[in-house]
Coordinates of C-alpha atoms and ligand atoms in Angstrom, one line a residue:
X16 CA -27.4 15.6 34.1
X17 CA -25.7 12.5 35.5
X18 CA -26.7 11.1 38.9
X19 CA -24.4 11.9 41.8
X20 CA -22.7 8.7 42.9
X21 CA -23.4 7.5 46.4
X22 CA -20.5 7.3 48.9
X23 CA -20.2 3.5 48.4
X24 CA -20.6 3.7 44.5
X25 CA -17.8 6.4 44.4
X26 CA -15.5 4.4 46.9
X27 CA -15.7 1.2 44.7
X28 CA -15.2 3.3 41.2
X29 CA -12.0 4.7 43.1
X30 CA -11.0 1.3 43.8
X31 CA -11.6 -0.1 40.3
X32 CA -9.7 2.7 38.8
X33 CA -6.7 2.0 40.8
X34 CA -7.2 -1.6 40.2
X35 CA -7.3 -0.8 36.5
X36 CA -3.9 1.3 36.7
X37 CA -2.5 -1.4 38.5
X38 CA -3.2 -4.0 36.0
X39 CA -1.8 -1.6 33.4
X40 CA 1.2 -1.0 35.0
X41 CA 1.8 -4.6 35.6
X42 CA 1.3 -5.6 31.8
X43 CA 4.5 -4.3 29.9
X44 CA 4.4 -3.8 26.3
X45 CA 6.6 -6.5 25.0
X46 CA 7.1 -4.9 21.8
X47 CA 7.8 -6.9 18.4
X48 CA 10.4 -9.5 19.1
X49 CA 14.1 -8.5 17.9
X50 CA 14.4 -9.3 14.3
X51 CA 10.9 -9.7 13.6
X52 CA 11.5 -8.3 9.9
X53 CA 14.8 -10.3 9.7
X54 CA 14.3 -13.6 7.7
X55 CA 11.2 -14.2 9.4
X56 CA 9.6 -17.4 9.6
X57 CA 6.0 -18.3 10.4
X58 CA 6.5 -22.4 10.5
X59 CA 4.7 -24.0 13.4
X60 CA 7.4 -25.9 15.7
X61 CA 6.3 -29.4 16.2
X62 CA 6.3 -28.8 20.0
X63 CA 2.9 -27.2 19.4
X64 CA -0.2 -29.3 19.8
X65 CA -2.5 -27.6 17.6
X66 CA -5.3 -28.9 15.1
X67 CA -4.6 -28.9 11.4
X68 CA -6.5 -25.7 10.8
X69 CA -4.7 -23.7 13.6
X70 CA -1.3 -25.0 12.1
X71 CA -2.3 -23.9 8.5
X72 CA -0.7 -20.4 7.6
X73 CA -2.5 -19.9 4.3
X74 CA -5.0 -16.9 4.6
X75 CA -7.9 -19.1 3.6
X76 CA -7.4 -20.9 6.9
X77 CA -7.1 -17.7 8.9
X78 CA -10.4 -16.7 7.2
X79 CA -12.3 -19.5 8.8
X80 CA -12.2 -17.1 12.2
X81 CA -11.2 -13.9 10.8
X82 CA -13.3 -13.6 7.7
X83 CA -13.8 -9.6 8.2
X84 CA -9.9 -9.2 7.7
X85 CA -9.5 -11.8 5.1
X86 CA -12.6 -10.4 2.8
X87 CA -11.2 -6.8 2.9
X88 CA -7.3 -7.8 2.4
X89 CA -8.0 -10.1 -0.3
X90 CA -8.9 -7.2 -2.5
X91 CA -5.7 -5.3 -1.4
X92 CA -2.5 -5.1 -3.4
X93 CA -0.7 -6.9 -0.6
X94 CA -2.8 -10.0 -1.5
X95 CA -1.5 -9.7 -5.0
X96 CA 2.1 -8.8 -4.4
X97 CA 3.4 -12.2 -6.1
X98 CA 2.4 -10.8 -9.4
X99 CA 3.1 -11.4 -12.9
X100 CA 5.1 -8.2 -13.3
X101 CA 7.3 -9.6 -10.3
X102 CA 8.0 -12.9 -11.4
X103 CA 8.3 -12.3 -15.1
X104 CA 11.6 -10.5 -14.4
X105 CA 12.9 -13.6 -12.6
X106 CA 13.8 -16.2 -15.2
X107 CA 17.5 -15.5 -16.2
X108 CA 18.2 -13.6 -13.1
X109 CA 18.9 -16.2 -10.8
X110 CA 17.7 -17.4 -7.3
X111 CA 19.7 -14.7 -5.1
X112 CA 18.3 -12.0 -7.4
X113 CA 14.7 -13.3 -7.2
X114 CA 14.9 -13.8 -3.4
X115 CA 16.0 -10.4 -2.8
X116 CA 12.7 -9.3 -4.2
X117 CA 10.6 -11.7 -2.6
X118 CA 11.9 -10.0 0.9
X119 CA 9.2 -7.4 0.3
X120 CA 6.5 -9.2 -2.1
X121 CA 6.4 -12.7 -0.1
X122 CA 9.3 -12.7 2.5
X123 CA 8.5 -15.6 4.9
X124 CA 11.1 -18.2 5.0
X125 CA 8.4 -20.5 3.7
X126 CA 7.6 -18.3 0.6
X127 CA 11.4 -17.7 -0.5
X128 CA 12.6 -20.0 -3.2
X129 CA 14.6 -23.0 -2.0
X130 CA 16.4 -23.7 -5.4
X131 CA 15.9 -22.8 -9.2
X132 CA 13.7 -25.9 -10.0
X133 CA 11.3 -24.5 -7.2
X134 CA 11.7 -21.1 -8.6
X135 CA 10.9 -22.3 -12.1
X136 CA 8.3 -24.5 -11.0
X137 CA 6.4 -21.6 -9.1
X138 CA 6.7 -19.1 -11.8
X139 CA 5.0 -21.7 -14.2
X140 CA 2.2 -22.4 -11.7
X141 CA 1.5 -18.6 -11.3
X142 CA 0.9 -18.7 -15.1
X143 CA -1.7 -21.2 -14.6
X144 CA -3.4 -19.2 -12.1
X145 CA -3.4 -16.1 -14.2
X146 CA -5.9 -14.3 -11.7
X147 CA -3.4 -15.1 -8.8
X148 CA -5.0 -15.5 -5.4
X149 CA -8.8 -15.6 -5.6
X150 CA -10.0 -17.9 -2.7
X151 CA -13.3 -17.1 -0.6
X152 CA -13.6 -17.0 3.2
X153 CA -15.8 -19.9 2.8
X154 CA -13.5 -22.0 1.3
X155 CA -13.1 -25.5 2.4
X156 CA -9.8 -25.6 3.6
X157 CA -9.9 -29.5 3.6
X158 CA -10.7 -29.6 -0.2
X159 CA -7.5 -30.8 -2.1
X160 CA -8.4 -28.0 -4.7
X161 CA -8.1 -25.2 -2.1
X162 CA -5.0 -26.1 -1.3
X163 CA -3.6 -25.8 -5.0
X164 CA -1.6 -22.4 -4.3
X165 CA 1.2 -22.4 -2.1
X166 CA 1.7 -19.7 0.4
X167 CA 3.9 -17.9 -1.8
X168 CA 1.4 -16.9 -4.0
X169 CA -0.6 -15.2 -1.5
X170 CA 2.1 -12.4 -1.4
X171 CA 2.1 -10.2 1.6
X172 CA -0.2 -12.3 3.3
X173 CA -1.5 -12.5 6.9
X174 CA 1.3 -14.8 8.3
X175 CA 3.9 -12.0 7.0
X176 CA 2.6 -9.6 9.4
X177 CA 1.1 -11.6 12.2
X178 CA 2.8 -14.8 12.6
X179 CA 6.3 -15.6 13.9
X180 CA 7.3 -19.4 14.5
X181 CA 3.6 -20.3 14.9
X182 CA 2.9 -17.5 17.4
X183 CA 0.4 -14.9 16.8
X184 CA 1.1 -11.3 17.3
X185 CA -1.6 -8.2 17.0
X186 CA -2.6 -5.0 18.1
X187 CA -4.1 -4.7 21.7
X188 CA -7.8 -6.0 21.8
X189 CA -10.0 -3.1 21.1
X190 CA -12.0 -3.4 24.5
X191 CA -9.4 -4.2 27.2
X192 CA -6.4 -2.4 25.3
X193 CA -4.3 -5.0 27.2
X194 CA -0.8 -5.8 26.1
X195 CA 1.5 -8.9 26.5
X196 CA 0.5 -12.5 26.2
X197 CA -3.4 -13.0 25.7
X198 CA -5.0 -16.2 26.4
X199 CA -7.6 -16.9 24.1
X200 CA -9.1 -20.2 22.7
X201 CA -7.5 -20.5 19.4
X202 CA -3.7 -20.9 18.3
X203 CA -2.4 -20.6 21.9
X204 CA -3.7 -17.3 22.4
X205 CA -1.4 -14.2 21.0
X206 CA 0.9 -11.6 22.0
X207 CA -0.7 -7.9 21.9
X208 CA 1.6 -5.0 21.3
X209 CA 1.3 -1.5 20.4
X210 CA 3.9 -1.7 18.0
X211 CA 1.1 -2.5 15.4
X212 CA -0.3 1.0 15.7
X213 CA 3.1 2.5 14.7
X214 CA 4.0 3.9 11.4
X215 CA 7.1 2.0 11.9
X216 CA 5.5 -1.2 11.4
X217 CA 5.3 -0.6 7.7
X218 CA 8.8 0.8 7.5
X219 CA 10.5 -2.6 6.5
X220 CA 9.1 -2.5 3.0
X221 CA 8.1 1.1 2.4
X222 CA 11.2 3.0 3.5
X223 CA 14.9 2.2 2.1
X224 CA 18.0 3.1 4.6
X225 CA 19.4 6.6 4.1
X226 CA 22.4 5.4 2.5
X227 CA 20.6 4.5 -0.6
X228 CA 19.7 8.1 -1.3
X229 CA 19.6 9.7 -4.5
X230 CA 19.8 13.3 -4.6
X231 CA 19.2 13.0 -0.7
X232 CA 16.2 10.9 -0.8
X233 CA 16.0 7.0 -1.0
X234 CA 13.8 5.7 -3.7
X235 CA 11.2 4.6 -1.0
X236 CA 11.0 7.3 1.5
X237 CA 7.7 7.1 2.7
X238 CA 8.1 6.9 6.6
X239 CA 10.6 9.8 6.5
X240 CA 8.2 12.0 4.4
X241 CA 5.6 11.2 7.2
X242 CA 7.8 11.9 9.8
X243 CA 8.4 15.3 8.3
X244 CA 4.8 16.0 8.1
X245 CA 2.3 17.4 10.6
X246 CA 0.7 14.0 10.8
X247 CA 2.8 12.4 13.6
X248 CA 1.9 15.2 16.1
X249 CA -1.8 14.7 15.4
X250 CA -1.2 11.0 16.0
X251 CA -2.4 10.1 12.3
X252 CA -0.2 7.1 11.6
X253 CA -0.1 5.0 8.3
X254 CA -2.7 2.7 9.8
X255 CA -4.9 5.5 10.5
X256 CA -5.4 6.1 6.9
X257 CA -4.5 2.9 5.2
X258 CA -6.4 0.9 7.9
X259 CA -9.4 2.8 8.7
X260 CA -10.9 1.1 12.0
X261 CA -8.5 -1.4 11.6
X262 CA -10.0 -2.6 8.4
X263 CA -7.1 -4.2 6.0
X264 CA -7.7 -2.1 2.9
X265 CA -4.1 -0.7 2.0
X266 CA -5.8 1.5 -0.7
X267 CA -3.4 3.9 -2.4
X268 CA -2.5 5.3 -5.6
X269 CA -4.4 2.6 -7.9
X270 CA -7.8 3.7 -6.0
X271 CA -9.2 7.0 -7.5
X272 CA -11.6 7.2 -4.3
X273 CA -8.8 7.1 -1.9
X274 CA -6.6 9.7 -4.1
X275 CA -9.7 12.1 -4.2
X276 CA -9.9 11.8 -0.3
X277 CA -6.4 13.3 0.1
X278 CA -6.7 16.1 -2.1
X279 CA -8.7 19.3 -2.3
X280 CA -9.3 21.0 -5.7
X281 CA -10.2 24.6 -6.3
X282 CA -10.8 26.3 -9.9
X283 CA -11.4 29.8 -10.3
X284 CA -11.1 32.9 -12.8
X285 CA -9.5 36.2 -11.5
X286 CA -9.3 38.8 -14.3
X287 CA -7.3 37.5 -17.3
X288 CA -6.2 34.2 -15.5
X289 CA -7.7 30.9 -14.5
X290 CA -6.2 29.5 -11.2
X291 CA -6.5 25.8 -10.4
X292 CA -5.3 24.4 -7.4
X293 CA -4.4 21.2 -5.8
X294 CA -4.1 21.2 -1.9
X295 CA -2.5 17.8 -0.3
X296 CA -4.8 17.7 2.8
X297 CA -5.1 14.3 3.8
X298 CA -1.9 12.6 2.5
X299 CA 0.8 11.6 4.9
X300 CA 3.7 11.6 2.4
X301 CA 4.7 13.1 -0.7
X302 CA 2.0 13.0 -3.5
X303 CA 2.9 10.5 -4.8
X304 CA 5.2 8.8 -2.4
X305 CA 6.9 6.6 -5.1
X306 CA 8.8 7.1 -8.2
X307 CA 6.5 4.7 -10.0
X308 CA 3.4 7.0 -10.6
X309 CA 2.8 10.1 -12.7
X310 CA 0.3 12.7 -12.3
X311 CA -0.7 14.8 -15.3
X312 CA -2.6 18.2 -15.0
X313 CA -4.2 19.7 -18.1
X314 CA -5.8 23.0 -18.9
X315 CA -7.4 23.5 -22.2
X316 CA -8.9 27.1 -23.2
X317 CA -12.0 26.6 -25.5
X318 CA -13.6 28.9 -27.9
X319 CA -17.2 29.5 -28.3
X320 CA -17.3 26.5 -30.6
X321 CA -15.8 24.3 -28.0
X322 CA -12.6 24.1 -30.0
X323 CA -9.4 24.0 -28.0
X324 CA -7.4 27.1 -28.7
X325 CA -4.7 26.6 -26.1
X326 CA -3.2 23.9 -24.1
X327 CA -1.0 23.5 -21.2
X328 CA 0.3 20.4 -19.2
X329 CA 2.2 20.0 -15.8
X330 CA 3.5 16.7 -14.4
X331 CA 3.5 15.7 -10.9
X332 CA 6.2 13.0 -10.6
X333 CA 9.6 12.1 -9.0
X334 CA 11.6 11.0 -11.8
X335 CA 14.7 8.9 -11.8
X336 CA 16.7 7.3 -14.4
X337 CA 19.8 4.8 -13.9
X338 CA 22.6 6.7 -16.1
X339 CA 26.1 5.3 -16.4
X340 CA 27.2 4.9 -13.0
X341 CA 24.2 5.0 -10.9
X342 CA 20.7 6.5 -10.3
X343 CA 20.1 10.1 -10.9
X344 CA 17.0 11.9 -10.0
X345 CA 16.0 14.1 -13.2
X346 CA 13.3 15.9 -11.4
X347 CA 11.1 16.0 -8.3
X348 CA 7.6 17.9 -8.8
X349 CA 5.6 16.2 -6.1
X350 CA 3.1 17.6 -3.8
X351 CA 4.3 17.5 -0.1
X352 CA 1.8 17.1 2.9
X353 CA 0.0 20.4 3.6
X354 CA 1.3 22.1 0.5
X355 CA -1.0 23.8 -2.3
X356 CA 0.1 23.8 -5.8
X357 CA -1.2 26.6 -8.3
X358 CA -1.6 25.5 -11.9
X359 CA -2.0 28.9 -13.6
X360 CA -3.4 29.6 -17.2
X361 CA -2.4 33.1 -18.1
X362 CA -3.0 35.1 -20.1
X363 CA -6.2 33.7 -21.6
X364 CA -6.9 34.1 -25.3
X365 CA -9.2 36.9 -26.2
X366 CA -11.9 34.4 -27.6
X367 CA -11.8 32.0 -24.9
X368 CA -15.3 31.2 -23.4
X369 CA -14.4 28.6 -21.0
X370 CA -11.4 26.4 -19.5
X371 CA -11.5 22.5 -19.0
X372 CA -9.0 21.0 -16.4
X373 CA -8.2 17.4 -16.2
X374 CA -6.2 15.5 -13.7
X375 CA -5.1 12.2 -14.9
X376 CA -3.2 9.4 -12.9
X377 CA -0.9 7.0 -14.4
X378 CA 0.0 4.6 -11.2
X379 CA 2.3 2.6 -12.9
X380 CA 4.1 4.8 -15.2
X381 CA 7.7 3.6 -14.5
X382 CA 6.8 -0.1 -14.8
X383 CA 5.1 0.7 -18.2
X384 CA 8.8 1.6 -19.3
X385 CA 10.5 -1.3 -17.5
X386 CA 8.0 -3.6 -19.3
X387 CA 8.3 -2.1 -22.6
X388 CA 11.9 -2.5 -22.7
X389 CA 11.8 -6.2 -21.3
X390 CA 9.3 -7.0 -24.2
X391 CA 11.8 -5.8 -26.7
X392 CA 14.4 -8.3 -25.2
X393 CA 14.7 -11.6 -25.9
X394 CA 12.6 -12.7 -23.1
X395 CA 11.9 -16.9 -22.5
X396 CA 8.4 -17.9 -23.2
X397 CA 7.2 -18.0 -19.7
X398 CA 8.8 -14.6 -18.7
X399 CA 7.1 -13.2 -21.8
X400 CA 3.6 -14.4 -21.1
X401 CA 3.9 -12.7 -17.4
X402 CA 5.3 -9.4 -18.7
X403 CA 2.5 -9.1 -21.5
X404 CA 0.0 -9.8 -18.8
X405 CA 1.5 -7.1 -16.5
X406 CA 1.9 -4.6 -19.1
X407 CA -1.9 -5.0 -20.0
X408 CA -2.9 -4.6 -16.6
X409 CA -0.7 -1.5 -16.1
X410 CA -2.7 0.1 -18.8
X411 CA -6.0 -0.7 -17.3
X412 CA -4.8 1.0 -14.2
X413 CA -4.8 4.6 -15.6
X414 CA -7.6 7.0 -14.6
X415 CA -9.2 10.3 -14.9
X416 CA -9.2 11.6 -11.2
X417 CA -10.8 15.0 -11.8
X418 CA -12.4 17.1 -14.7
X419 CA -13.9 20.6 -14.3
X420 CA -15.1 23.0 -16.9
X421 CA -15.1 26.8 -15.9
X422 CA -17.3 29.3 -18.0
X423 CA -15.5 32.6 -18.4
X424 CA -17.0 35.7 -17.5
X425 CA -16.3 38.5 -20.2
X426 CA -13.9 40.3 -18.0
X427 CA -10.9 38.9 -19.5
Ligands
HEC518 C1 -9.9 -21.5 15.0 C2 -10.1 -20.0 14.8 C3 -9.1 -19.2 14.5 C4 -8.1 -19.5 13.5 C5 -8.1 -20.6 12.3 C6 -7.2 -18.5 13.3 N1 -7.4 -17.7 14.4 FE1 -6.6 -15.8 15.0 N2 -7.9 -15.7 16.6 C7 -8.9 -16.5 16.8 C8 -9.5 -16.2 18.2 C9 -10.5 -16.7 18.8 C10 -8.6 -15.0 18.7 C11 -9.1 -14.0 19.8 C12 -10.3 -13.1 19.6 C13 -9.9 -12.3 18.6 O1 -9.3 -11.3 18.8 O2 -10.5 -12.4 17.8 C14 -7.8 -14.8 17.6 C15 -6.8 -13.7 17.7 C16 -6.1 -13.4 16.7 C17 -5.1 -12.1 16.6 C18 -5.1 -11.0 17.5 C19 -6.0 -10.1 17.4 C20 -5.8 -8.9 18.2 O3 -6.9 -8.3 18.9 O4 -4.9 -8.2 18.2 C21 -4.4 -12.4 15.3 C22 -3.4 -11.1 14.7 C23 -4.8 -13.5 14.7 N3 -5.7 -14.2 15.5 C24 -4.2 -13.8 13.5 C25 -4.4 -15.1 12.9 C26 -4.0 -15.6 11.8 C27 -2.9 -14.7 10.9 C28 -4.3 -16.7 11.4 C29 -3.9 -17.6 10.1 C30 -2.6 -17.7 10.1 C31 -5.2 -17.2 12.4 N4 -5.3 -16.0 13.4 C32 -6.0 -18.2 12.4 C33 -9.3 -17.5 16.3 C34 -8.4 -18.1 15.1
HEC519 C1 0.6 -5.5 6.1 C2 0.6 -6.1 7.1 C3 -0.6 -6.8 7.5 C4 -1.3 -7.9 7.0 C5 -0.7 -8.5 5.3 C6 -2.5 -8.2 7.6 N1 -2.5 -7.6 8.7 FE1 -3.8 -7.8 10.4 N2 -3.3 -6.2 11.2 C7 -2.1 -5.3 10.7 C8 -2.0 -4.3 11.7 C9 -0.8 -3.2 11.6 C10 -3.1 -4.2 12.4 C11 -3.4 -3.5 13.5 C12 -4.0 -2.0 12.9 C13 -4.4 -0.9 14.0 O1 -4.3 -1.2 15.1 O2 -4.9 0.3 13.5 C14 -3.8 -5.6 12.3 C15 -5.0 -6.0 12.9 C16 -5.6 -7.2 12.8 C17 -6.5 -8.0 13.7 C18 -7.0 -7.2 14.8 C19 -8.4 -6.5 14.4 C20 -9.2 -6.0 15.4 O3 -10.2 -5.3 14.9 O4 -8.7 -5.7 16.6 C21 -6.6 -9.2 13.2 C22 -7.6 -10.2 13.7 C23 -5.9 -9.3 12.1 N3 -5.1 -8.2 11.8 C24 -5.8 -10.5 11.1 C25 -5.5 -10.5 10.0 C26 -5.5 -11.4 8.8 C27 -6.6 -12.7 9.2 C28 -5.0 -11.2 8.0 C29 -5.1 -11.9 6.5 C30 -6.3 -12.0 6.0 C31 -4.2 -9.9 8.1 N4 -4.6 -9.6 9.5 C32 -3.2 -9.4 7.2 C33 -1.2 -5.6 9.9 C34 -1.6 -6.8 8.6
HEC520 C1 6.3 -7.5 4.2 C2 6.3 -6.0 3.3 C3 5.4 -5.0 3.4 C4 4.8 -4.4 4.8 C5 5.2 -4.9 6.2 C6 3.8 -3.6 4.4 N1 3.8 -3.8 3.1 FE1 2.5 -2.2 2.1 N2 2.9 -3.3 0.3 C7 4.1 -4.1 0.1 C8 4.2 -4.5 -1.4 C9 5.3 -5.3 -1.8 C10 3.1 -3.7 -2.2 C11 3.3 -3.7 -3.6 C12 2.1 -4.6 -3.7 C13 2.0 -5.2 -5.4 O1 1.3 -4.0 -6.0 O2 2.7 -5.8 -6.0 C14 2.5 -2.9 -1.1 C15 1.4 -2.0 -1.4 C16 1.0 -1.0 -0.6 C17 0.0 -0.2 -0.7 C18 -0.6 0.0 -2.1 C19 0.3 1.0 -3.0 C20 -0.2 1.3 -4.3 O3 0.2 1.4 -5.2 O4 -1.5 1.7 -4.6 C21 -0.3 0.5 0.4 C22 -1.3 1.7 0.6 C23 0.5 -0.2 1.4 N3 1.2 -1.1 0.9 C24 0.5 0.4 2.9 C25 1.1 -0.4 3.7 C26 0.9 0.0 5.2 C27 0.2 1.1 5.8 C28 1.7 -0.9 5.8 C29 1.9 -1.0 7.5 C30 0.7 -1.2 8.1 C31 2.5 -1.8 5.0 N4 2.0 -1.4 3.9 C32 3.2 -3.0 5.4 C33 4.9 -4.6 1.2 C34 4.6 -4.3 2.5
HEC521 C1 11.8 -2.9 0.0 C2 10.8 -3.6 -0.3 C3 10.7 -4.1 -1.9 C4 11.7 -4.7 -2.4 C5 13.0 -5.4 -2.0 C6 11.2 -4.9 -3.8 N1 9.9 -4.4 -3.9 FE1 8.8 -4.3 -5.9 N2 7.3 -3.2 -4.6 C7 7.5 -2.6 -3.4 C8 6.4 -2.0 -3.0 C9 6.4 -1.0 -1.7 C10 5.6 -1.8 -4.3 C11 4.2 -1.1 -4.4 C12 4.6 0.6 -4.9 C13 5.1 0.6 -6.1 O1 4.3 0.7 -7.1 O2 6.4 0.9 -6.4 C14 6.4 -2.5 -5.1 C15 6.0 -2.7 -6.5 C16 6.4 -3.5 -7.4 C17 5.9 -3.9 -8.8 C18 4.6 -3.3 -9.4 C19 3.4 -4.0 -8.7 C20 3.4 -5.4 -9.1 O3 3.6 -6.2 -8.3 O4 3.3 -5.8 -10.3 C21 6.8 -4.6 -9.3 C22 6.8 -5.3 -10.8 C23 7.9 -4.8 -8.6 N3 7.7 -4.2 -7.5 C24 9.0 -5.8 -8.7 C25 10.2 -5.8 -8.2 C26 11.3 -6.7 -8.4 C27 11.8 -7.2 -9.6 C28 12.2 -6.6 -7.4 C29 13.6 -7.1 -7.0 C30 14.4 -6.5 -7.9 C31 11.3 -5.7 -6.0 N4 10.2 -5.5 -6.6 C32 11.8 -5.6 -4.9 C33 8.5 -3.2 -2.4 C34 9.5 -3.7 -2.9
HEC522 C1 -3.2 11.4 6.2 C2 -3.4 9.9 5.6 C3 -2.3 9.3 5.2 C4 -1.4 8.7 6.0 C5 -0.9 9.1 7.4 C6 -0.5 8.0 5.2 N1 -0.9 8.0 3.9 FE1 -0.2 6.7 2.4 N2 -1.7 7.4 1.1 C7 -2.8 8.1 1.6 C8 -3.3 8.8 0.5 C9 -4.8 9.5 0.4 C10 -2.7 8.1 -0.8 C11 -3.3 8.2 -2.2 C12 -2.7 9.3 -2.8 C13 -1.2 9.2 -3.2 O1 -0.8 8.0 -3.7 O2 -0.1 10.1 -2.4 C14 -1.8 7.4 -0.1 C15 -0.9 6.6 -0.9 C16 0.0 5.5 -0.5 C17 0.8 4.5 -1.0 C18 0.6 4.3 -2.7 C19 1.9 4.7 -3.5 C20 2.2 6.2 -3.8 O3 3.1 6.1 -4.7 O4 1.6 7.4 -3.6 C21 1.6 4.0 -0.2 C22 2.5 2.9 -0.7 C23 1.4 4.5 0.9 N3 0.5 5.5 1.1 C24 1.8 4.2 2.1 C25 1.9 4.8 3.3 C26 2.7 4.5 4.6 C27 3.9 3.5 4.7 C28 2.4 5.4 5.4 C29 3.2 5.8 6.9 C30 4.6 5.9 6.7 C31 1.4 6.2 5.0 N4 1.0 6.0 3.5 C32 0.7 7.3 5.6 C33 -2.9 8.7 2.8 C34 -1.9 8.8 3.9

């Protein structure tokens, strides 16, 4: 039971509610400035009178005050988007080609290559720092060693999403929920907008325009897939799943735990058949959303000695290929949000005693093909070194997502 309010208390409560409403009505969400994702620049204009630390756009500098975001983000693929597999494709392609790729992998004006020499030097530097970006939150930003890697090497960095012309933009503060300009002690305050909480925020890099469709669907179609699912009505945005409680995780197909969380498996026998099903219960887009991963489902019937006497395999993939005059879709067997897919073994061999199901994930299936074909070409020494490294890494990314054995009852 809550204590009833005295008359004075209730009058005050009403006034404070009205006051709150008025404040909320007064603050208009400015949204993201027009052209936020259009040739973005984070550079601090000279008019700002800030400390060196506040002007420093590298994530190590943000980390001095925002360690929580930094420590999680630095393990994400966003932090590693300036990758060997990317830059290894640049030598011989020219500046314009490379910068077109950087518009998603390292898009700030301060990250793009200024000329071919800048590009060649940067690709070489990336090779010297083979592990890529690896600073700690307690890095001494004044240490000359800490400055060794330019902003470009931090890929989809803090400033890419949060800074334009020196000014910070972020979601409404958790407690006040206020929008508009916020006066806070550092970097001249910041602008709060609910646009940070919208799925649309992720679109400039995770959704291609419709005119680039192949068989009706662009190569990247994640936002449209999400819009066609039941998640928008439930208020479940990209951020809800990929930034839980605002944590900068961005985990996806490369993370077995994340993938398991999105799916529900079931394995049962009914008479002469074994039913295995995968339901997409917590994925806001196709599983998987891109043309790059491949998921393999395997069923093996085993006899009393444990030998395999029957084998069947299915592939979950959107497969595209460049053929003659353009891209063609070869097949699309991906599982849509809310869908349940059956993988049936029927009829079972009479001497089968058990059935084993396995689900394997090859997150970088498409890139494996690209790297193999690049390596069979005449690559420059630097390009070759990058692509070999990328190829080794993609092989390590494969994993077993699920394995279960069902012992058959003798009815079959
Ligand atoms: C000297 C300390 C300091 C540095 C360095 C710093 N910040 Fe901040 N930042 C703050 C403070 C203090 C606030 C206001 C309180 C809060 O939200 O944490 C803030 C607020 C923010 C917000 C708004 C948070 C919200 O609630 O929406 C964002 C976004 C942000 N900073 C991004 C950055 C980025 C990106 C960098 C590096 C380029 C950076 N900051 C560097 C201290 C700092
Ligand atoms: C890919 C874009 C992206 C990158 C990169 C990114 N952020 Fe964010 N950040 C967001 C979004 C979106 C939100 C709001 C999430 C929400 O509301 O669910 C956010 C929220 C924040 C907040 C407010 C957190 C809170 O708890 O209220 C801070 C501070 C912040 N980011 C700082 C950083 C720093 C520092 C980095 C680099 C280490 C960084 N961000 C990298 C997109 C990004
Ligand atoms: C500036 C472009 C950009 C923006 C904005 C952006 N991303 Fe990304 N994202 C990328 C790139 C590039 C990669 C691939 C990094 C790599 O592996 O090289 C990526 C990777 C990811 C991955 C990991 C994919 C995997 O294969 O496992 C997830 C998840 C993700 N992003 C979610 C988001 C979400 C959610 C948002 C919005 C809050 C967002 N991204 C905004 C460019 C962006
Ligand atoms: C519209 C945004 C966008 C553009 C432009 C873009 N990429 Fe990506 N790239 C992504 C995203 C998102 C991912 C992560 C999802 C995936 O695995 O496909 C990615 C992943 C990759 C990967 C695998 C992960 C890694 O970093 O090793 C490579 C390699 C790559 N891109 C190369 C390129 C090249 C080369 C270009 C230019 C021809 C390019 N990308 C242009 C968004 C983009
Ligand atoms: C209901 C939760 C949920 C929502 C909403 C959601 N995702 Fe995902 N996402 C997942 C899960 C789980 C995975 C891992 C399984 C997979 O790859 O499909 C994933 C994987 C990914 C990947 C990895 C690449 C791939 O081929 O699968 C990217 C990129 C991604 N999501 C981006 C987004 C973006 C952008 C949005 C918003 C338009 C979004 N996600 C909305 C749960 C979600």
